PDB file of C-alpha atoms and ligand atoms in Angstrom:
ATOM      1  CA  MET A   1      19.142  28.966  23.943  1.00 58.00           C
ATOM      2  CA  THR A   2      18.349  25.564  25.438  1.00 63.00           C
ATOM      3  CA  ALA A   3      16.903  23.695  22.459  1.00 93.00           C
ATOM      4  CA  ILE A   4      19.879  23.511  20.087  1.00 97.00           C
ATOM      5  CA  THR A   5      19.417  19.731  19.837  1.00 97.00           C
ATOM      6  CA  THR A   6      16.101  20.337  18.073  1.00 97.00           C
ATOM      7  CA  LEU A   7      17.939  22.063  15.204  1.00 98.00           C
ATOM      8  CA  PHE A   8      19.004  18.608  13.991  1.00 98.00           C
ATOM      9  CA  ARG A   9      17.081  15.513  12.880  1.00 97.00           C
ATOM     10  CA  CYS A  10      19.956  13.043  13.395  1.00 97.00           C
ATOM     11  CA  PRO A  11      21.056  11.954  16.898  1.00 97.00           C
ATOM     12  CA  VAL A  12      23.402  14.647  18.222  1.00 98.00           C
ATOM     13  CA  ALA A  13      25.028  15.680  21.486  1.00 98.00           C
ATOM     14  CA  VAL A  14      25.041  19.389  22.259  1.00 98.00           C
ATOM     15  CA  LYS A  15      26.886  21.309  24.945  1.00 98.00           C
ATOM     16  CA  ALA A  16      26.609  25.067  25.428  1.00 97.00           C
ATOM     17  CA  SER A  17      27.776  27.536  28.061  1.00 96.00           C
ATOM     18  CA  GLY A  18      29.129  30.982  28.740  1.00 96.00           C
ATOM     19  CA  LEU A  19      32.871  31.482  28.402  1.00 93.00           C
ATOM     20  CA  LEU A  20      34.856  29.257  30.751  1.00 89.00           C
ATOM     21  CA  THR A  21      38.303  29.950  32.126  1.00 79.00           C
ATOM     22  CA  ALA A  22      39.358  26.558  30.908  1.00 77.00           C
ATOM     23  CA  GLU A  23      42.806  26.981  29.368  1.00 84.00           C
ATOM     24  CA  ALA A  24      44.334  24.731  32.013  1.00 87.00           C
ATOM     25  CA  ASP A  25      42.177  21.873  30.694  1.00 92.00           C
ATOM     26  CA  LEU A  26      43.527  22.117  27.148  1.00 97.00           C
ATOM     27  CA  PHE A  27      45.956  19.627  25.651  1.00 97.00           C
ATOM     28  CA  PRO A  28      49.480  21.078  25.173  1.00 97.00           C
ATOM     29  CA  GLU A  29      49.085  21.205  21.363  1.00 97.00           C
ATOM     30  CA  GLU A  30      45.805  23.117  21.722  1.00 97.00           C
ATOM     31  CA  ARG A  31      47.434  25.565  24.149  1.00 96.00           C
ATOM     32  CA  ALA A  32      50.319  26.015  21.713  1.00 97.00           C
ATOM     33  CA  PHE A  33      47.876  26.652  18.842  1.00 97.00           C
ATOM     34  CA  ILE A  34      46.099  29.493  20.651  1.00 96.00           C
ATOM     35  CA  ARG A  35      49.038  30.926  22.642  1.00 95.00           C
ATOM     36  CA  ALA A  36      49.421  34.139  20.590  1.00 96.00           C
ATOM     37  CA  ALA A  37      45.700  35.016  20.523  1.00 96.00           C
ATOM     38  CA  VAL A  38      44.043  37.748  22.603  1.00 95.00           C
ATOM     39  CA  PRO A  39      42.504  36.612  25.946  1.00 93.00           C
ATOM     40  CA  LYS A  40      38.891  36.610  24.682  1.00 94.00           C
ATOM     41  CA  ARG A  41      39.761  34.381  21.724  1.00 95.00           C
ATOM     42  CA  ARG A  42      41.783  32.054  23.974  1.00 95.00           C
ATOM     43  CA  ALA A  43      38.765  31.731  26.282  1.00 95.00           C
ATOM     44  CA  GLU A  44      36.425  31.064  23.333  1.00 96.00           C
ATOM     45  CA  PHE A  45      38.754  28.465  21.884  1.00 97.00           C
ATOM     46  CA  ALA A  46      39.226  26.719  25.225  1.00 97.00           C
ATOM     47  CA  THR A  47      35.503  26.761  26.002  1.00 97.00           C
ATOM     48  CA  ALA A  48      34.726  25.163  22.642  1.00 97.00           C
ATOM     49  CA  ARG A  49      37.313  22.391  23.173  1.00 97.00           C
ATOM     50  CA  ILE A  50      36.059  21.599  26.688  1.00 97.00           C
ATOM     51  CA  LEU A  51      32.420  21.533  25.549  1.00 97.00           C
ATOM     52  CA  ALA A  52      33.319  19.450  22.486  1.00 98.00           C
ATOM     53  CA  ARG A  53      35.127  16.834  24.584  1.00 98.00           C
ATOM     54  CA  LYS A  54      32.164  16.667  26.989  1.00 97.00           C
ATOM     55  CA  ALA A  55      29.712  16.236  24.119  1.00 98.00           C
ATOM     56  CA  LEU A  56      31.924  13.654  22.390  1.00 98.00           C
ATOM     57  CA  GLY A  57      32.285  11.807  25.691  1.00 98.00           C
ATOM     58  CA  THR A  58      28.522  11.308  25.875  1.00 97.00           C
ATOM     59  CA  LEU A  59      28.803   9.535  22.492  1.00 98.00           C
ATOM     60  CA  GLY A  60      31.646   7.313  23.701  1.00 97.00           C
ATOM     61  CA  ALA A  61      34.623   9.144  22.152  1.00 98.00           C
ATOM     62  CA  VAL A  62      37.914   9.175  24.047  1.00 96.00           C
ATOM     63  CA  PRO A  63      39.297  12.687  24.728  1.00 97.00           C
ATOM     64  CA  ILE A  64      41.869  13.807  22.154  1.00 97.00           C
ATOM     65  CA  PRO A  65      43.281  17.232  21.137  1.00 98.00           C
ATOM     66  CA  LEU A  66      40.972  19.164  18.808  1.00 98.00           C
ATOM     67  CA  VAL A  67      43.401  21.471  16.980  1.00 98.00           C
ATOM     68  CA  PRO A  68      41.842  23.295  13.994  1.00 98.00           C
ATOM     69  CA  ARG A  69      43.031  22.741  10.444  1.00 97.00           C
ATOM     70  CA  PRO A  70      45.175  25.445   8.803  1.00 95.00           C
ATOM     71  CA  ASP A  71      41.982  26.753   7.120  1.00 96.00           C
ATOM     72  CA  ARG A  72      40.419  27.156  10.634  1.00 96.00           C
ATOM     73  CA  ALA A  73      37.889  24.359  10.137  1.00 98.00           C
ATOM     74  CA  PRO A  74      37.555  22.191  13.253  1.00 98.00           C
ATOM     75  CA  THR A  75      38.907  18.659  13.489  1.00 98.00           C
ATOM     76  CA  TRP A  76      37.064  15.734  15.076  1.00 98.00           C
ATOM     77  CA  PRO A  77      38.023  12.264  16.264  1.00 98.00           C
ATOM     78  CA  SER A  78      37.749   9.548  13.639  1.00 98.00           C
ATOM     79  CA  GLY A  79      34.134   8.365  13.479  1.00 98.00           C
ATOM     80  CA  TYR A  80      32.667  11.674  14.692  1.00 98.00           C
ATOM     81  CA  THR A  81      31.830  15.058  13.252  1.00 98.00           C
ATOM     82  CA  GLY A  82      30.528  18.330  14.627  1.00 98.00           C
ATOM     83  CA  SER A  83      30.303  22.091  14.505  1.00 98.00           C
ATOM     84  CA  ILE A  84      31.178  24.999  16.793  1.00 98.00           C
ATOM     85  CA  SER A  85      29.752  28.499  17.182  1.00 98.00           C
ATOM     86  CA  HIS A  86      30.636  31.434  19.415  1.00 97.00           C
ATOM     87  CA  CYS A  87      28.826  34.675  20.101  1.00 95.00           C
ATOM     88  CA  ASP A  88      29.060  37.217  22.937  1.00 91.00           C
ATOM     89  CA  ASN A  89      29.939  35.213  26.056  1.00 90.00           C
ATOM     90  CA  PHE A  90      28.311  32.088  24.633  1.00 96.00           C
ATOM     91  CA  CYS A  91      29.616  28.979  22.959  1.00 97.00           C
ATOM     92  CA  ALA A  92      27.743  25.986  21.562  1.00 98.00           C
ATOM     93  CA  VAL A  93      29.077  22.728  20.152  1.00 98.00           C
ATOM     94  CA  VAL A  94      27.151  19.978  18.377  1.00 98.00           C
ATOM     95  CA  VAL A  95      28.667  16.556  17.640  1.00 98.00           C
ATOM     96  CA  ALA A  96      27.393  13.306  16.156  1.00 98.00           C
ATOM     97  CA  ARG A  97      28.619   9.928  14.995  1.00 98.00           C
ATOM     98  CA  SER A  98      29.747   9.864  11.345  1.00 98.00           C
ATOM     99  CA  ARG A  99      27.544   6.834  10.736  1.00 97.00           C
ATOM    100  CA  ASP A 100      24.516   9.071  11.505  1.00 98.00           C
ATOM    101  CA  VAL A 101      25.508  12.220   9.629  1.00 98.00           C
ATOM    102  CA  VAL A 102      28.119  13.258   7.056  1.00 98.00           C
ATOM    103  CA  SER A 103      28.451  16.850   8.210  1.00 98.00           C
ATOM    104  CA  LEU A 104      26.901  19.361  10.627  1.00 98.00           C
ATOM    105  CA  GLY A 105      26.697  23.150  10.613  1.00 98.00           C
ATOM    106  CA  LEU A 106      25.742  25.175  13.688  1.00 98.00           C
ATOM    107  CA  ASP A 107      25.637  28.948  13.997  1.00 98.00           C
ATOM    108  CA  VAL A 108      24.459  31.085  16.916  1.00 98.00           C
ATOM    109  CA  GLU A 109      24.311  34.879  16.732  1.00 98.00           C
ATOM    110  CA  ASN A 110      23.249  37.586  19.137  1.00 97.00           C
ATOM    111  CA  ARG A 111      19.795  38.761  18.098  1.00 97.00           C
ATOM    112  CA  ARG A 112      20.472  42.178  16.616  1.00 97.00           C
ATOM    113  CA  GLU A 113      19.666  44.389  13.655  1.00 97.00           C
ATOM    114  CA  LEU A 114      22.134  44.399  10.773  1.00 98.00           C
ATOM    115  CA  ASP A 115      22.997  47.793   9.306  1.00 97.00           C
ATOM    116  CA  ARG A 116      22.166  48.570   5.675  1.00 97.00           C
ATOM    117  CA  THR A 117      25.692  47.805   4.422  1.00 98.00           C
ATOM    118  CA  MET A 118      25.668  44.367   6.049  1.00 98.00           C
ATOM    119  CA  GLN A 119      22.170  43.672   4.765  1.00 98.00           C
ATOM    120  CA  GLU A 120      23.319  44.429   1.221  1.00 98.00           C
ATOM    121  CA  LEU A 121      26.314  42.144   1.686  1.00 98.00           C
ATOM    122  CA  VAL A 122      24.334  39.237   3.151  1.00 98.00           C
ATOM    123  CA  LEU A 123      20.885  39.258   1.515  1.00 98.00           C
ATOM    124  CA  THR A 124      20.398  38.506  -2.191  1.00 98.00           C
ATOM    125  CA  PRO A 125      17.961  40.775  -4.083  1.00 98.00           C
ATOM    126  CA  ALA A 126      15.294  38.024  -3.888  1.00 98.00           C
ATOM    127  CA  GLU A 127      15.797  37.673  -0.118  1.00 98.00           C
ATOM    128  CA  ARG A 128      15.474  41.452   0.300  1.00 98.00           C
ATOM    129  CA  GLN A 129      12.215  41.415  -1.653  1.00 98.00           C
ATOM    130  CA  TRP A 130      10.929  38.543   0.490  1.00 97.00           C
ATOM    131  CA  ALA A 131      11.960  40.258   3.756  1.00 97.00           C
ATOM    132  CA  ALA A 132      10.274  43.510   2.741  1.00 96.00           C
ATOM    133  CA  VAL A 133       6.824  41.877   2.579  1.00 97.00           C
ATOM    134  CA  GLN A 134       7.019  39.907   5.848  1.00 96.00           C
ATOM    135  CA  PRO A 135       5.013  41.061   8.896  1.00 94.00           C
ATOM    136  CA  GLU A 136       6.501  44.251  10.316  1.00 95.00           C
ATOM    137  CA  ALA A 137       7.199  42.721  13.747  1.00 93.00           C
ATOM    138  CA  LEU A 138       9.483  40.082  12.176  1.00 93.00           C
ATOM    139  CA  ARG A 139      11.400  42.316   9.817  1.00 95.00           C
ATOM    140  CA  PRO A 140      14.155  43.562  12.183  1.00 96.00           C
ATOM    141  CA  THR A 141      15.160  39.941  12.923  1.00 97.00           C
ATOM    142  CA  LEU A 142      15.197  38.618   9.355  1.00 98.00           C
ATOM    143  CA  PRO A 143      18.646  39.895   8.247  1.00 98.00           C
ATOM    144  CA  ILE A 144      20.473  38.348  11.227  1.00 98.00           C
ATOM    145  CA  LEU A 145      18.471  35.150  10.753  1.00 98.00           C
ATOM    146  CA  ILE A 146      19.526  35.006   7.090  1.00 98.00           C
ATOM    147  CA  PHE A 147      23.139  35.717   8.090  1.00 98.00           C
ATOM    148  CA  SER A 148      23.138  32.911  10.657  1.00 98.00           C
ATOM    149  CA  ALA A 149      21.328  30.469   8.353  1.00 98.00           C
ATOM    150  CA  LYS A 150      23.974  31.001   5.655  1.00 98.00           C
ATOM    151  CA  GLU A 151      26.836  30.621   8.145  1.00 98.00           C
ATOM    152  CA  ALA A 152      25.364  27.303   9.378  1.00 99.00           C
ATOM    153  CA  PHE A 153      24.992  26.134   5.779  1.00 99.00           C
ATOM    154  CA  TYR A 154      28.583  27.181   4.988  1.00 98.00           C
ATOM    155  CA  LYS A 155      29.980  25.255   7.955  1.00 98.00           C
ATOM    156  CA  CYS A 156      28.044  22.132   6.928  1.00 98.00           C
ATOM    157  CA  GLN A 157      29.105  22.178   3.271  1.00 98.00           C
ATOM    158  CA  TYR A 158      32.744  23.086   3.892  1.00 98.00           C
ATOM    159  CA  PRO A 159      34.058  19.689   5.067  1.00 97.00           C
ATOM    160  CA  VAL A 160      32.624  18.174   1.884  1.00 97.00           C
ATOM    161  CA  THR A 161      33.779  20.775  -0.685  1.00 98.00           C
ATOM    162  CA  ARG A 162      36.610  22.676   1.084  1.00 97.00           C
ATOM    163  CA  GLY A 163      35.208  25.473  -1.068  1.00 97.00           C
ATOM    164  CA  PHE A 164      34.505  29.141  -0.303  1.00 98.00           C
ATOM    165  CA  LEU A 165      31.085  30.659  -0.840  1.00 98.00           C
ATOM    166  CA  ASP A 166      30.101  34.306  -0.674  1.00 98.00           C
ATOM    167  CA  PHE A 167      26.804  35.328   0.962  1.00 98.00           C
ATOM    168  CA  GLN A 168      25.488  36.214  -2.522  1.00 98.00           C
ATOM    169  CA  ASP A 169      26.267  32.669  -3.728  1.00 98.00           C
ATOM    170  CA  VAL A 170      23.620  31.167  -1.425  1.00 98.00           C
ATOM    171  CA  GLU A 171      19.890  31.865  -1.494  1.00 98.00           C
ATOM    172  CA  LEU A 172      17.454  30.889   1.236  1.00 98.00           C
ATOM    173  CA  ALA A 173      13.796  29.972   1.236  1.00 98.00           C
ATOM    174  CA  ILE A 174      12.570  30.441   4.815  1.00 97.00           C
ATOM    175  CA  ASP A 175       9.394  28.903   6.209  1.00 96.00           C
ATOM    176  CA  TRP A 176       8.733  31.018   9.264  1.00 93.00           C
ATOM    177  CA  MET A 177       5.886  28.890  10.634  1.00 92.00           C
ATOM    178  CA  SER A 178       7.840  25.611  10.715  1.00 96.00           C
ATOM    179  CA  GLY A 179      11.205  27.143  11.663  1.00 97.00           C
ATOM    180  CA  THR A 180      12.875  25.590   8.627  1.00 98.00           C
ATOM    181  CA  TYR A 181      14.739  26.804   5.583  1.00 98.00           C
ATOM    182  CA  THR A 182      16.341  25.626   2.403  1.00 98.00           C
ATOM    183  CA  ALA A 183      19.758  26.938   1.384  1.00 98.00           C
ATOM    184  CA  ARG A 184      20.557  26.697  -2.317  1.00 98.00           C
ATOM    185  CA  VAL A 185      23.911  27.476  -3.921  1.00 98.00           C
ATOM    186  CA  LEU A 186      23.486  29.690  -6.977  1.00 98.00           C
ATOM    187  CA  LYS A 187      26.721  28.480  -8.624  1.00 98.00           C
ATOM    188  CA  PRO A 188      25.799  25.768 -11.169  1.00 96.00           C
ATOM    189  CA  GLU A 189      29.132  23.949 -10.774  1.00 96.00           C
ATOM    190  CA  TRP A 190      28.689  23.367  -7.010  1.00 98.00           C
ATOM    191  CA  PRO A 191      28.732  19.647  -5.984  1.00 97.00           C
ATOM    192  CA  ALA A 192      25.156  18.368  -6.076  1.00 97.00           C
ATOM    193  CA  ALA A 193      25.339  16.680  -2.656  1.00 96.00           C
ATOM    194  CA  VAL A 194      25.655  20.076  -0.947  1.00 97.00           C
ATOM    195  CA  ALA A 195      24.074  22.388  -3.528  1.00 98.00           C
ATOM    196  CA  CYS A 196      20.767  22.428  -1.637  1.00 98.00           C
ATOM    197  CA  LEU A 197      20.371  21.553   2.047  1.00 98.00           C
ATOM    198  CA  SER A 198      17.603  22.101   4.523  1.00 98.00           C
ATOM    199  CA  GLY A 199      18.076  23.628   7.949  1.00 98.00           C
ATOM    200  CA  ARG A 200      16.208  24.613  11.053  1.00 98.00           C
ATOM    201  CA  PHE A 201      16.242  27.789  13.110  1.00 98.00           C
ATOM    202  CA  LEU A 202      15.381  28.954  16.608  1.00 97.00           C
ATOM    203  CA  ILE A 203      14.923  32.474  17.882  1.00 96.00           C
ATOM    204  CA  ASP A 204      14.718  33.558  21.507  1.00 95.00           C
ATOM    205  CA  ASP A 205      14.906  36.994  23.137  1.00 94.00           C
ATOM    206  CA  ASP A 206      18.715  37.076  22.986  1.00 95.00           C
ATOM    207  CA  ARG A 207      19.902  34.844  20.169  1.00 96.00           C
ATOM    208  CA  VAL A 208      19.247  33.319  16.790  1.00 97.00           C
ATOM    209  CA  GLY A 209      20.474  29.749  16.176  1.00 98.00           C
ATOM    210  CA  CYS A 210      20.579  27.730  12.968  1.00 98.00           C
ATOM    211  CA  GLY A 211      21.455  24.116  12.230  1.00 98.00           C
ATOM    212  CA  VAL A 212      22.101  22.302   8.961  1.00 98.00           C
ATOM    213  CA  GLU A 213      22.990  18.655   8.448  1.00 98.00           C
ATOM    214  CA  LEU A 214      24.027  16.488   5.537  1.00 98.00           C
ATOM    215  CA  LEU A 215      22.614  13.023   6.099  1.00 97.00           C
ATOM    216  CA  PRO A 216      24.225   9.888   4.622  1.00 95.00           C
ATOM    217  CA  GLY A 217      23.023   8.534   1.268  1.00 83.00           C
TER     218      GLY A 217
HETATM  219  C1  LIG B   1      33.650  29.752   9.217  1.00 66.69           C
HETATM  220  C2  LIG B   1      32.806  30.962   9.494  1.00 66.69           C
HETATM  221  C3  LIG B   1      31.474  30.734   8.772  1.00 66.69           C
HETATM  222  C4  LIG B   1      32.642  31.101  11.011  1.00 66.69           C
HETATM  223  O1  LIG B   1      31.561  31.878  11.340  1.00 66.69           O
HETATM  224  P1  LIG B   1      31.552  33.012  12.470  1.00 66.69           P
HETATM  225  O2  LIG B   1      30.126  33.451  12.604  1.00 66.69           O
HETATM  226  O3  LIG B   1      32.584  34.017  12.136  1.00 66.69           O
HETATM  227  O4  LIG B   1      32.037  32.360  13.779  1.00 66.69           O
HETATM  228  P2  LIG B   1      31.384  31.287  14.733  1.00 66.69           P
HETATM  229  O5  LIG B   1      31.824  31.652  16.097  1.00 66.69           O
HETATM  230  O6  LIG B   1      29.938  31.055  14.526  1.00 66.69           O
HETATM  231  O7  LIG B   1      32.139  29.970  14.280  1.00 66.69           O
HETATM  232  C5  LIG B   1      33.482  29.790  14.574  1.00 66.69           C
HETATM  233  C6  LIG B   1      33.788  28.345  14.433  1.00 66.69           C
HETATM  234  O8  LIG B   1      33.544  27.961  13.080  1.00 66.69           O
HETATM  235  C7  LIG B   1      34.357  26.838  12.813  1.00 66.69           C
HETATM  236  N1  LIG B   1      34.911  27.006  11.478  1.00 66.69           N
HETATM  237  C8  LIG B   1      35.884  27.844  11.073  1.00 66.69           C
HETATM  238  N2  LIG B   1      36.104  27.694   9.761  1.00 66.69           N
HETATM  239  C9  LIG B   1      35.253  26.719   9.344  1.00 66.69           C
HETATM  240  C10 LIG B   1      35.009  26.118   8.098  1.00 66.69           C
HETATM  241  N3  LIG B   1      35.678  26.493   7.005  1.00 66.69           N
HETATM  242  N4  LIG B   1      34.069  25.155   8.014  1.00 66.69           N
HETATM  243  C11 LIG B   1      33.380  24.756   9.110  1.00 66.69           C
HETATM  244  N5  LIG B   1      33.559  25.315  10.326  1.00 66.69           N
HETATM  245  C12 LIG B   1      34.484  26.280  10.430  1.00 66.69           C
HETATM  246  C13 LIG B   1      35.437  26.768  13.866  1.00 66.69           C
HETATM  247  O9  LIG B   1      35.177  25.623  14.661  1.00 66.69           O
HETATM  248  C14 LIG B   1      35.239  28.037  14.662  1.00 66.69           C
HETATM  249  O10 LIG B   1      35.430  27.882  16.047  1.00 66.69           O
HETATM  250  P3  LIG B   1      36.902  27.628  16.636  1.00 66.69           P
HETATM  251  O11 LIG B   1      37.779  28.608  15.935  1.00 66.69           O
HETATM  252  O12 LIG B   1      36.791  27.833  18.101  1.00 66.69           O
HETATM  253  O13 LIG B   1      37.259  26.209  16.260  1.00 66.69           O
HETATM  254  C15 LIG B   1      33.416  32.274   8.970  1.00 66.69           C
HETATM  255  O14 LIG B   1      34.460  32.664   9.740  1.00 66.69           O
HETATM  256  C16 LIG B   1      33.940  32.158   7.564  1.00 66.69           C
HETATM  257  O15 LIG B   1      34.985  31.593   7.282  1.00 66.69           O
HETATM  258  N6  LIG B   1      33.194  32.767   6.621  1.00 66.69           N
HETATM  259  C17 LIG B   1      33.563  32.794   5.240  1.00 66.69           C
HETATM  260  C18 LIG B   1      32.504  32.214   4.385  1.00 66.69           C
HETATM  261  C19 LIG B   1      31.146  32.821   4.608  1.00 66.69           C
HETATM  262  O16 LIG B   1      30.801  33.271   5.674  1.00 66.69           O
HETATM  263  N7  LIG B   1      30.351  32.863   3.515  1.00 66.69           N
HETATM  264  C20 LIG B   1      29.016  33.345   3.610  1.00 66.69           C
HETATM  265  C21 LIG B   1      28.041  32.288   4.010  1.00 66.69           C
HETATM  266  S1  LIG B   1      27.661  31.243   2.654  1.00 66.69           S
END
């Protein structure tokens, strides 16, 4: 997945790679944070921090520790924001200057079919109706696309609301031809600034990727 930058309209820096054996390059507080995790998670965490520092460096940020918050949300240097996603042996990080964007959400998933239970968890009744009438060749990919699109939306809205959303709380309108979607929160009390955001998606043979941004103003 080489075109992650195109998931965003604002100026961003993106770095992506397979898992790196990069623990030695972590700051001590990052190493301490991840010490008790299993090896795969330690590698994922380290890869994300190395890629994030590289991406931030291209925007002029000095390297600092990127220890997650207690709620697992990532932290960023003052003046910058970003988003991280992992899937099988792959990690991608997007960062931007805060003056260009309030918040970013990136999600990358292995392209796969979701079983019926997962589909019922992730897709709203309206999304299931929509998926059922799409061209047959697309249908196996739609549930994982909807999953990823909602995860990207969630990551973008979270820094603003610090609020939890269930998959059934968010409904998508997908425009297949333009590779765009709108994610709308179905809870009337949700803050207006993040109650409806647009996103973009990419699909290749192996992966599905989605990006959402909240622009200033
Ligand atoms: C945050 C969440 C969306 C991560 O998605 P995921 O597909 O499991 O995992 P990914 O590999 O794509 O993303 C992991 C990264 O998300 C980031 N992340 C974790 N919690 C986050 C949050 N609350 N807000 C923004 N980003 C978050 C982290 O940077 C993490 O990487 P790191 O641990 O190396 O720092 C998921 O774990 C979660 O908390 N879900 C609950 C809410 C939800 O999914 N609702 C349905 C959609 S509306």
